[in-house]
Amino acid sequence: MLTIEELSVFCKKKGFVFPSTEIYGGMTGFFDYGPLGVELKNNLKSSWWKTFVSTREDVQGIDGTNISSGKIWEASGHLANFTDVLVQCKKCGKNQRADNLVEDVLKINVDGLNAEALSKIIQDNTIKCPECKGEFGEAKNFNLMFPVQLGAETTKDSTAFLRGETAQLIFANYKNIVDSGRVKLPFGIAQIGKAFRNEIAPRNFLFRQREFEQMELEFFVRPEDKKCPLLEKRQLELEFLFLSEKDQDAKQEHNKVKVSDLLAQGLLTEWHAYWLAESYLWFTELGVRKEHLRIRQHIKKELSHYSSATFDVEYKFAFGWKEIHGNANRGQFDLTQHQKFSGKSMEIFDEETKSKILPAVIEPSFGVDRAFLTLIADAYHDDKERGNIVLKLSPKIAPVQVGVFPLVNKLDEKTREVFNSLRKEFVCQFDRSGSIGRRYARADEIGIPFCVTVDFDTLNDHCVTVRDRDTTKQERVRIVDLKQYLTLRFGY
Ligand code: GAP
């Protein structure tokens, strides 16, 4: 399996992702997206928006600010609870995230252990600093929120924060949306945008960064609603690998289960099951292989301060099964807190029960960068027979959709004609350099699903050759039919 370092080298070489400000030595935990990366990222974000917002009647979008008042983060509990455990080497002064350190050295899972418990494990096992073999001091909590000073004054009120999750801007705007949008329960509010966390130890390329992007949906339901009318065969019959809390306690492997099994065991509510299934399906519908995905139930100790039940979708990376999506039952926690701290009622009038109620929330939360990493890692195939990498990205999100090539440079003019007619509909790349085999290989490496070649016969029969990236099969297609042919192949 390709290591995460090899994947980052590939992404840089092909223009997907670069270390940020590399000419000045770069900064740990910050990355910039290059020409191909930004196309792929935009495509995955629009796929998400289309699936979870614009094709639904019950979800609306917002775009909130990156910097917000400390009061929001006090109310949400982030200033008090949004922490990781840090240990510092007494000799070289290097900081380490305590749970990562213990997991790396002892190969055990320490999810949810507090500073005291982690300190004890480090001392009992005499774990030394990996950098200088020095001793570690006591473990302590470290808050991940980034403070920002507003203006020239330095008072408590002039300290704002870069948002640690996009979700809070949704809660802060929820009343505006209810008042301006005539929404009826159940309904959702979604947002795509940056989030910032002062991670102690950013690592594994895009996986753990200090600045990243989230795609979050807060779905508001009546707290006492046990039934989800949207739950049907598509979700109930969905089968996936599942690691329950019980399995983790008993150190068992994951099992294959259906959503209906989780409901029968009472592990989650119907609304939670619906959104968990829809979230999982977004990944598989973009081509991520089911055997590389699993759902893991959070054990009690690791639940976030706002959640009563959380299920992660995990991907099997070269560095282990890791969270790429979190699906939490936040209940009434956030609205209750904002009601208390702002002094403004967060209740809304429910037409069905003809009463004022404080909704409960189910939250499907996606990381754009982790989805990006998953899609590239899963698409990457080292094809020994072809002698090149084939990036089998779904045609729905491939950064370049069609490669257009003249067989020889003499055919440039005719090829440009074809290229110009296609680029209004598809993202196309014109490539005339090197042998045709080399051009196919280059197209494979950046995941172009279809390549169109103009040859000498084209001048007489007005047909081109279309090559399929995954099968390498070639078909002759009339130029007049080409747009329709490709549209069908893209499944639009
Ligand atoms: N609103 C809930 C929330 O923020 P989370 O599990 O902390 O929950 C949600 O984050 C998603 O955001 C994760 O599943 C992951 O995809 C992404 N994410 C979190 N921290 C990240 C980081 N440091 N770098 C990149 N992505 C991150």
Coordinates of C-alpha atoms and ligand atoms in Angstrom, one line a residue:
M1 CA 0.0 0.0 0.0
L2 CA 1.2 3.5 -0.9
T3 CA 2.5 5.3 2.2
I4 CA 1.2 8.8 3.1
E5 CA 4.6 10.3 2.3
E6 CA 4.6 8.7 -1.2
L7 CA 1.1 10.1 -1.7
S8 CA 2.2 13.6 -0.7
V9 CA 5.2 13.4 -3.2
F10 CA 2.8 12.2 -5.9
C11 CA 0.3 15.1 -5.2
K12 CA 3.2 17.7 -5.3
K13 CA 4.7 16.3 -8.5
K14 CA 1.4 16.3 -10.3
G15 CA 0.2 19.8 -9.1
F16 CA -2.5 18.6 -6.7
V17 CA -1.1 19.9 -3.4
F18 CA 2.0 21.8 -2.2
P19 CA 3.3 22.5 1.3
S20 CA 2.3 26.1 2.0
T21 CA 5.0 28.8 1.7
E22 CA 7.6 26.2 0.8
I23 CA 10.1 28.7 -0.5
Y24 CA 10.4 29.9 3.1
G25 CA 10.7 26.4 4.5
G26 CA 7.0 25.7 4.8
M27 CA 4.8 25.6 7.9
T28 CA 3.8 22.3 9.6
G29 CA 0.1 21.7 9.2
F30 CA -0.5 24.1 6.3
F31 CA -1.0 23.1 2.6
D32 CA -1.9 24.9 -0.6
Y33 CA -3.9 23.3 -3.4
G34 CA -2.4 23.5 -6.9
P35 CA -4.2 23.7 -10.3
L36 CA -5.4 20.1 -10.4
G37 CA -6.0 20.0 -6.6
V38 CA -8.3 23.0 -6.7
E39 CA -10.4 21.5 -9.5
L40 CA -10.8 18.2 -7.7
K41 CA -11.5 20.0 -4.4
N42 CA -14.2 22.2 -6.1
N43 CA -15.8 19.2 -7.7
L44 CA -16.0 17.3 -4.5
K45 CA -17.5 20.3 -2.7
S46 CA -20.1 20.8 -5.4
S47 CA -20.9 17.1 -5.3
W48 CA -21.5 17.4 -1.5
W49 CA -23.5 20.7 -1.9
K50 CA -25.7 19.1 -4.6
T51 CA -26.3 15.9 -2.6
F52 CA -26.9 17.5 0.8
V53 CA -28.3 21.0 0.0
S54 CA -29.4 22.0 -3.5
T55 CA -31.3 18.8 -4.5
R56 CA -33.1 18.7 -1.1
E57 CA -36.2 20.7 -0.1
D58 CA -35.4 20.5 3.6
V59 CA -31.8 21.9 3.7
Q60 CA -30.6 25.4 3.1
G61 CA -27.0 26.8 3.1
I62 CA -25.1 29.7 4.7
D63 CA -21.7 31.1 4.5
G64 CA -20.5 32.4 7.9
T65 CA -17.4 34.3 8.9
N66 CA -14.1 32.7 9.8
I67 CA -13.5 35.0 12.8
S68 CA -16.2 35.2 15.5
S69 CA -16.8 36.5 19.0
G70 CA -15.3 34.6 22.0
K71 CA -18.8 34.5 23.4
I72 CA -19.9 31.9 20.9
W73 CA -17.0 29.7 21.7
E74 CA -17.5 30.2 25.4
A75 CA -21.2 29.1 25.0
S76 CA -20.3 26.2 22.7
G77 CA -17.9 24.8 25.3
H78 CA -14.9 25.1 23.0
L79 CA -12.9 27.4 25.2
A80 CA -13.2 25.1 28.2
N81 CA -13.3 21.6 26.5
F82 CA -11.8 21.7 23.1
T83 CA -8.4 20.3 24.2
D84 CA -5.8 17.7 23.4
V85 CA -3.3 16.4 25.9
L86 CA 0.2 17.7 25.5
V87 CA 3.5 16.4 27.0
Q88 CA 6.8 18.4 26.8
C89 CA 10.3 16.8 26.8
K90 CA 12.2 18.2 29.8
K91 CA 15.5 18.0 27.8
C92 CA 14.8 19.3 24.3
G93 CA 11.5 21.1 25.1
K94 CA 9.7 19.5 22.1
N95 CA 5.9 19.1 22.6
Q96 CA 4.1 15.9 21.7
R97 CA 0.4 14.9 21.6
A98 CA 0.3 12.4 24.4
D99 CA -2.2 10.0 22.9
N100 CA -0.3 9.8 19.6
L101 CA 2.9 9.3 21.5
V102 CA 1.5 6.4 23.5
E103 CA -0.2 4.8 20.5
D104 CA 3.0 5.0 18.4
V105 CA 5.2 3.5 21.1
L106 CA 2.9 0.9 22.7
K107 CA 0.6 0.2 19.8
I108 CA -2.5 0.5 22.0
N109 CA -5.7 2.5 21.6
V110 CA -6.0 5.2 24.2
D111 CA -9.0 7.1 22.8
G112 CA -10.7 9.2 25.4
L113 CA -8.0 8.9 28.2
N114 CA -7.5 12.1 30.1
A115 CA -4.2 13.9 31.0
E116 CA -3.7 12.1 34.3
A117 CA -4.2 8.6 32.7
L118 CA -1.9 9.4 29.8
S119 CA 0.8 10.7 32.2
K120 CA 0.6 7.5 34.2
I121 CA 1.0 5.3 31.1
I122 CA 4.0 7.4 29.9
Q123 CA 5.7 7.1 33.3
D124 CA 4.8 3.4 33.9
N125 CA 6.2 2.5 30.6
T126 CA 9.2 4.9 30.8
I127 CA 8.4 6.3 27.4
K128 CA 11.2 8.7 26.3
C129 CA 11.3 11.6 23.9
P130 CA 11.6 10.2 20.3
E131 CA 13.8 13.2 19.4
C132 CA 16.4 13.2 22.2
K133 CA 15.5 10.3 24.5
G134 CA 14.8 12.9 27.3
E135 CA 12.2 12.4 30.0
F136 CA 8.7 13.9 29.7
G137 CA 7.1 16.2 32.2
E138 CA 3.5 15.9 33.4
A139 CA 0.8 15.8 30.7
K140 CA -1.6 18.7 30.5
N141 CA -4.6 19.9 28.5
F142 CA -3.9 22.2 25.6
N143 CA -6.7 24.3 24.0
L144 CA -6.9 24.1 20.2
M145 CA -8.7 27.4 19.5
F146 CA -6.8 30.1 17.7
P147 CA -7.2 33.6 19.4
V148 CA -7.2 36.7 17.1
Q149 CA -6.7 40.2 18.4
L150 CA -9.3 42.6 16.9
G151 CA -8.1 46.2 16.3
A152 CA -5.6 48.1 18.5
E153 CA -7.3 47.6 21.9
T154 CA -6.3 44.6 24.0
T155 CA -9.3 43.9 26.2
K156 CA -11.0 40.6 26.9
D157 CA -13.8 41.6 24.4
S158 CA -11.3 42.4 21.7
T159 CA -10.1 38.8 21.6
A160 CA -12.1 36.9 18.9
F161 CA -11.4 33.4 17.6
L162 CA -10.8 31.6 14.3
R163 CA -13.6 29.1 14.2
G164 CA -12.8 25.6 15.5
E165 CA -15.7 24.1 13.6
T166 CA -18.1 25.6 11.0
A167 CA -21.1 24.3 13.0
Q168 CA -21.2 27.2 15.5
L169 CA -21.9 29.7 12.8
I170 CA -24.9 27.7 11.8
F171 CA -26.3 27.7 15.4
A172 CA -25.6 31.4 15.7
N173 CA -27.6 32.0 12.5
Y174 CA -30.3 29.5 13.1
K175 CA -32.8 32.0 14.4
N176 CA -32.2 34.4 11.4
I177 CA -32.9 31.5 9.0
V178 CA -36.0 30.4 10.8
D179 CA -37.3 34.0 10.9
S180 CA -36.4 34.8 7.3
G181 CA -37.0 31.5 5.5
R182 CA -40.4 30.1 6.6
V183 CA -38.7 26.8 7.4
K184 CA -40.7 24.0 9.0
L185 CA -39.3 21.2 11.2
P186 CA -37.5 19.0 10.4
F187 CA -35.0 21.0 8.4
G188 CA -31.3 21.4 8.0
I189 CA -28.7 24.2 7.6
A190 CA -25.4 23.5 5.8
Q191 CA -22.1 25.2 5.3
I192 CA -18.8 24.6 3.6
G193 CA -15.9 26.6 4.9
K194 CA -12.6 26.8 6.7
A195 CA -11.9 25.7 10.3
F196 CA -8.8 26.3 12.3
R197 CA -7.3 24.2 15.1
N198 CA -4.0 24.8 16.8
E199 CA -3.1 21.1 16.6
I200 CA -0.2 20.1 18.8
A201 CA 1.2 17.7 16.2
P202 CA -0.2 18.1 12.7
R203 CA 0.8 15.0 10.7
N204 CA 0.0 12.6 7.9
F205 CA -0.1 15.2 5.1
L206 CA -3.7 16.6 4.7
F207 CA -5.1 14.4 7.4
R208 CA -4.3 16.6 10.4
Q209 CA -3.8 20.3 9.6
R210 CA -4.1 23.5 11.4
E211 CA -6.2 25.1 8.7
F212 CA -8.6 22.9 6.9
E213 CA -12.1 22.9 5.4
Q214 CA -15.3 21.3 6.6
M215 CA -18.7 20.5 5.0
E216 CA -21.2 20.4 7.9
L217 CA -24.9 19.9 8.1
E218 CA -26.9 20.6 11.3
F219 CA -30.3 18.9 11.0
F220 CA -33.0 20.1 13.4
V221 CA -35.7 17.7 14.5
R222 CA -38.4 17.5 17.2
P223 CA -36.7 16.1 20.2
E224 CA -39.4 13.5 20.9
D225 CA -39.7 12.4 17.2
K226 CA -38.8 8.7 17.2
K227 CA -39.7 8.1 13.5
C228 CA -37.8 9.3 10.5
P229 CA -40.2 9.3 7.5
L230 CA -37.3 9.5 5.0
L231 CA -35.8 6.2 6.2
E232 CA -36.4 3.6 3.4
K233 CA -34.8 0.6 1.8
R234 CA -31.8 2.6 0.4
Q235 CA -30.7 3.3 4.0
L236 CA -32.1 0.3 6.0
E237 CA -30.6 -2.3 3.7
L238 CA -27.2 -0.6 3.5
E239 CA -24.5 -3.0 4.6
F240 CA -21.1 -1.9 5.8
L241 CA -18.2 -2.9 8.1
F242 CA -19.0 -1.8 11.6
L243 CA -16.9 -1.6 14.8
S244 CA -19.2 -1.3 17.8
E245 CA -18.3 0.1 21.3
K246 CA -18.7 -3.5 22.6
D247 CA -16.3 -4.9 19.9
Q248 CA -13.7 -2.3 20.9
D249 CA -14.1 -3.1 24.6
A250 CA -13.6 -6.8 23.8
K251 CA -10.8 -6.0 21.4
Q252 CA -12.7 -7.7 18.5
E253 CA -12.6 -6.9 14.8
H254 CA -15.3 -5.1 12.9
N255 CA -18.3 -7.0 11.5
K256 CA -20.5 -6.7 8.5
V257 CA -23.9 -5.2 9.5
K258 CA -26.9 -3.4 8.1
V259 CA -28.3 -0.1 9.2
S260 CA -31.5 -2.0 10.2
D261 CA -29.3 -4.1 12.6
L262 CA -28.0 -1.0 14.4
L263 CA -31.6 0.2 14.8
A264 CA -32.7 -3.2 16.1
Q265 CA -29.9 -3.0 18.7
G266 CA -31.1 0.5 19.7
L267 CA -27.6 2.0 19.1
L268 CA -29.0 5.1 17.5
T269 CA -32.2 7.0 16.6
E270 CA -33.9 6.7 13.2
W271 CA -32.9 10.3 12.2
H272 CA -29.3 9.5 13.2
A273 CA -29.4 6.3 11.2
Y274 CA -30.8 8.1 8.1
W275 CA -28.0 10.7 8.1
L276 CA -25.2 8.2 8.9
A277 CA -26.4 6.1 5.9
E278 CA -26.6 9.1 3.6
S279 CA -23.1 10.2 4.6
Y280 CA -21.6 6.8 4.0
L281 CA -23.3 6.6 0.6
W282 CA -21.8 9.9 -0.5
F283 CA -18.4 8.3 -0.3
T284 CA -19.3 5.1 -2.1
E285 CA -21.2 6.9 -4.8
L286 CA -18.0 8.8 -5.5
G287 CA -16.3 5.4 -6.0
V288 CA -14.6 4.8 -2.7
R289 CA -14.4 1.0 -2.2
K290 CA -16.6 -0.4 0.5
E291 CA -13.9 -2.7 1.8
H292 CA -11.8 0.4 2.6
L293 CA -14.6 2.0 4.6
R294 CA -16.0 1.2 8.0
I295 CA -18.3 2.8 10.6
R296 CA -17.0 3.0 14.1
Q297 CA -19.1 3.8 17.2
H298 CA -17.4 6.2 19.6
I299 CA -16.8 4.7 23.0
K300 CA -18.4 6.7 25.9
K301 CA -15.0 8.1 27.1
E302 CA -14.2 9.7 23.7
L303 CA -17.5 11.4 23.0
S304 CA -17.2 15.2 22.5
H305 CA -18.6 17.4 25.2
Y306 CA -21.7 18.1 23.0
S307 CA -22.5 14.5 21.8
S308 CA -24.6 11.7 23.2
A309 CA -23.7 9.3 20.4
T310 CA -21.2 9.6 17.6
F311 CA -20.4 7.3 14.7
D312 CA -17.3 7.9 12.5
V313 CA -16.9 6.8 8.9
E314 CA -13.3 5.6 8.8
Y315 CA -11.0 5.0 5.8
K316 CA -8.3 2.3 5.7
F317 CA -5.2 4.5 5.1
A318 CA -1.6 3.2 5.0
F319 CA -1.3 4.6 8.5
G320 CA -4.4 2.7 9.8
W321 CA -8.2 3.1 10.0
K322 CA -8.8 6.8 10.5
E323 CA -11.8 9.1 10.8
I324 CA -12.9 10.9 7.6
H325 CA -16.4 11.8 8.7
G326 CA -18.1 12.3 12.1
N327 CA -21.9 11.8 12.6
A328 CA -23.0 13.1 16.0
N329 CA -26.3 13.3 17.9
R330 CA -25.8 16.8 19.5
G331 CA -29.3 16.8 20.9
Q332 CA -30.3 20.2 22.4
F333 CA -26.8 20.9 23.7
D334 CA -25.9 23.8 21.4
L335 CA -29.2 25.6 21.3
T336 CA -29.6 25.3 25.0
Q337 CA -26.1 26.8 25.5
H338 CA -26.6 29.7 23.1
Q339 CA -30.0 30.4 24.7
K340 CA -28.4 30.6 28.0
F341 CA -25.3 32.7 27.0
S342 CA -27.0 35.1 24.6
G343 CA -30.2 35.5 26.7
K344 CA -32.2 35.0 23.4
S345 CA -34.8 32.3 23.0
M346 CA -33.8 29.6 20.6
E347 CA -37.3 28.0 20.6
I348 CA -39.3 27.9 17.4
F349 CA -43.0 27.5 16.8
D350 CA -43.8 24.0 15.5
E351 CA -46.9 23.9 13.3
E352 CA -47.5 20.2 13.8
T353 CA -47.6 20.2 17.6
K354 CA -48.8 23.9 17.7
S355 CA -46.2 24.5 20.4
K356 CA -42.9 26.3 21.0
I357 CA -40.0 23.8 21.0
L358 CA -36.3 23.7 21.2
P359 CA -35.2 21.3 18.4
A360 CA -32.6 18.6 18.8
V361 CA -29.8 18.2 16.2
I362 CA -28.1 15.5 14.2
E363 CA -24.8 16.5 12.7
P364 CA -23.1 14.9 9.7
S365 CA -19.7 16.6 9.6
F366 CA -17.2 16.1 6.7
G367 CA -13.6 17.3 6.3
V368 CA -13.0 18.5 2.7
D369 CA -9.3 17.7 2.9
R370 CA -9.8 14.2 4.4
A371 CA -12.4 13.5 1.7
F372 CA -9.9 14.7 -0.9
L373 CA -7.2 12.4 0.6
T374 CA -9.5 9.5 0.7
L375 CA -10.6 10.0 -3.0
I376 CA -7.0 10.2 -4.2
A377 CA -5.7 7.3 -2.0
D378 CA -8.5 5.1 -3.1
A379 CA -8.2 6.0 -6.8
Y380 CA -4.4 5.5 -6.9
H381 CA -3.5 2.3 -8.9
D382 CA 0.1 1.4 -9.8
D383 CA -0.6 -0.4 -13.1
K384 CA 2.4 -2.6 -13.6
E385 CA 1.1 -3.9 -17.0
R386 CA 0.7 -0.3 -18.3
G387 CA 3.9 0.8 -16.6
N388 CA 2.2 4.0 -15.1
I389 CA 0.0 5.2 -12.3
V390 CA -3.8 5.2 -13.1
L391 CA -5.8 7.6 -10.9
K392 CA -9.2 6.0 -11.1
L393 CA -11.2 9.0 -9.9
S394 CA -14.9 9.0 -10.5
P395 CA -15.7 10.9 -13.7
K396 CA -18.0 13.0 -11.6
I397 CA -15.1 14.6 -9.8
A398 CA -12.0 14.2 -12.0
P399 CA -10.2 17.5 -12.3
V400 CA -9.8 17.2 -16.1
Q401 CA -12.6 15.4 -17.8
V402 CA -11.4 15.0 -21.4
G403 CA -7.9 14.9 -22.9
V404 CA -7.8 15.9 -26.6
F405 CA -4.8 14.9 -28.7
P406 CA -3.7 15.2 -32.3
L407 CA -2.0 12.0 -33.3
V408 CA 0.7 14.1 -35.0
N409 CA 1.3 17.8 -34.8
K410 CA 0.1 18.3 -38.4
L411 CA -3.4 17.5 -37.2
D412 CA -3.4 20.4 -34.7
E413 CA -6.0 22.5 -36.6
K414 CA -8.6 19.8 -36.8
T415 CA -7.9 18.8 -33.1
R416 CA -8.3 22.4 -31.9
E417 CA -11.7 22.5 -33.6
V418 CA -12.8 19.4 -31.6
F419 CA -11.2 20.8 -28.4
N420 CA -13.0 24.1 -28.8
S421 CA -16.3 22.4 -29.3
L422 CA -15.9 20.2 -26.2
R423 CA -14.5 22.7 -23.7
K424 CA -17.8 24.6 -23.4
E425 CA -19.3 21.4 -21.9
F426 CA -16.3 19.6 -20.3
V427 CA -13.1 20.5 -18.6
C428 CA -10.6 19.6 -21.4
Q429 CA -6.9 19.5 -21.8
F430 CA -5.1 19.8 -25.1
D431 CA -1.9 17.8 -25.2
R432 CA 0.4 17.6 -28.3
S433 CA 3.8 16.8 -26.8
G434 CA 5.4 13.3 -26.8
S435 CA 4.3 10.0 -28.2
I436 CA 0.6 9.2 -28.0
G437 CA 1.4 6.4 -25.5
R438 CA 3.2 8.9 -23.3
R439 CA 0.2 11.3 -23.5
Y440 CA -2.2 8.5 -22.5
A441 CA 0.1 7.7 -19.5
R442 CA 0.1 11.3 -18.4
A443 CA -3.6 11.5 -18.7
D444 CA -4.0 8.3 -16.6
E445 CA -1.8 9.7 -13.9
I446 CA -4.0 12.7 -13.3
G447 CA -7.2 10.7 -13.7
I448 CA -8.6 12.0 -17.0
P449 CA -11.5 9.5 -17.7
F450 CA -11.6 9.9 -21.5
C451 CA -9.1 10.8 -24.1
V452 CA -10.1 11.8 -27.7
T453 CA -7.5 11.4 -30.5
V454 CA -7.7 13.0 -33.9
D455 CA -5.9 10.9 -36.6
F456 CA -5.5 11.1 -40.4
D457 CA -8.7 9.1 -40.9
T458 CA -10.6 11.8 -39.0
L459 CA -10.2 14.1 -42.0
N460 CA -12.2 11.7 -44.2
D461 CA -14.6 9.8 -41.9
H462 CA -15.2 12.7 -39.4
C463 CA -14.7 10.3 -36.5
V464 CA -12.3 10.4 -33.5
T465 CA -11.0 7.6 -31.2
V466 CA -12.2 7.8 -27.6
R467 CA -10.1 5.9 -25.1
D468 CA -11.5 4.8 -21.7
R469 CA -9.0 5.4 -18.9
D470 CA -10.0 2.3 -16.8
T471 CA -10.4 -0.3 -19.5
T472 CA -8.1 1.3 -22.2
K473 CA -10.7 0.2 -24.7
Q474 CA -11.0 2.5 -27.7
E475 CA -14.1 3.4 -29.7
R476 CA -14.6 5.3 -33.0
V477 CA -17.2 8.0 -32.4
R478 CA -18.6 10.6 -35.0
I479 CA -17.5 14.1 -34.1
V480 CA -21.2 15.2 -34.4
D481 CA -22.1 12.6 -31.7
L482 CA -19.2 13.2 -29.4
K483 CA -20.8 15.6 -26.9
Q484 CA -23.8 13.3 -26.5
Y485 CA -21.6 10.2 -26.3
L486 CA -19.4 11.8 -23.5
T487 CA -22.4 13.1 -21.6
L488 CA -23.8 9.6 -21.5
R489 CA -20.5 8.1 -20.4
F490 CA -20.2 10.7 -17.6
G491 CA -23.7 9.6 -16.5
Y492 CA -25.2 13.2 -16.5
Ligands
GAP1 N1 -18.6 19.9 14.1 C1 -18.1 18.6 14.5 C2 -16.7 18.5 14.3 O1 -16.0 19.5 14.0 P1 -14.7 16.8 14.3 O2 -14.8 15.3 14.3 O3 -13.8 17.5 15.2 O4 -16.2 17.3 14.5 C3 -15.2 16.9 11.7 O5 -14.4 17.2 12.8 C4 -14.4 16.5 10.5 O6 -13.5 17.6 10.2 C5 -13.5 15.3 10.7 O7 -14.3 14.1 10.4 C6 -12.4 15.5 9.7 O8 -12.8 15.1 8.4 C7 -12.3 17.0 9.7 N2 -11.1 17.4 10.6 C8 -11.1 17.6 11.9 N3 -9.9 18.0 12.3 C9 -9.1 18.1 11.2 C10 -7.7 18.5 11.0 N4 -7.0 18.9 12.0 N5 -7.3 18.5 9.8 C11 -8.1 18.1 8.7 N6 -9.4 17.7 8.9 C12 -9.9 17.7 10.1

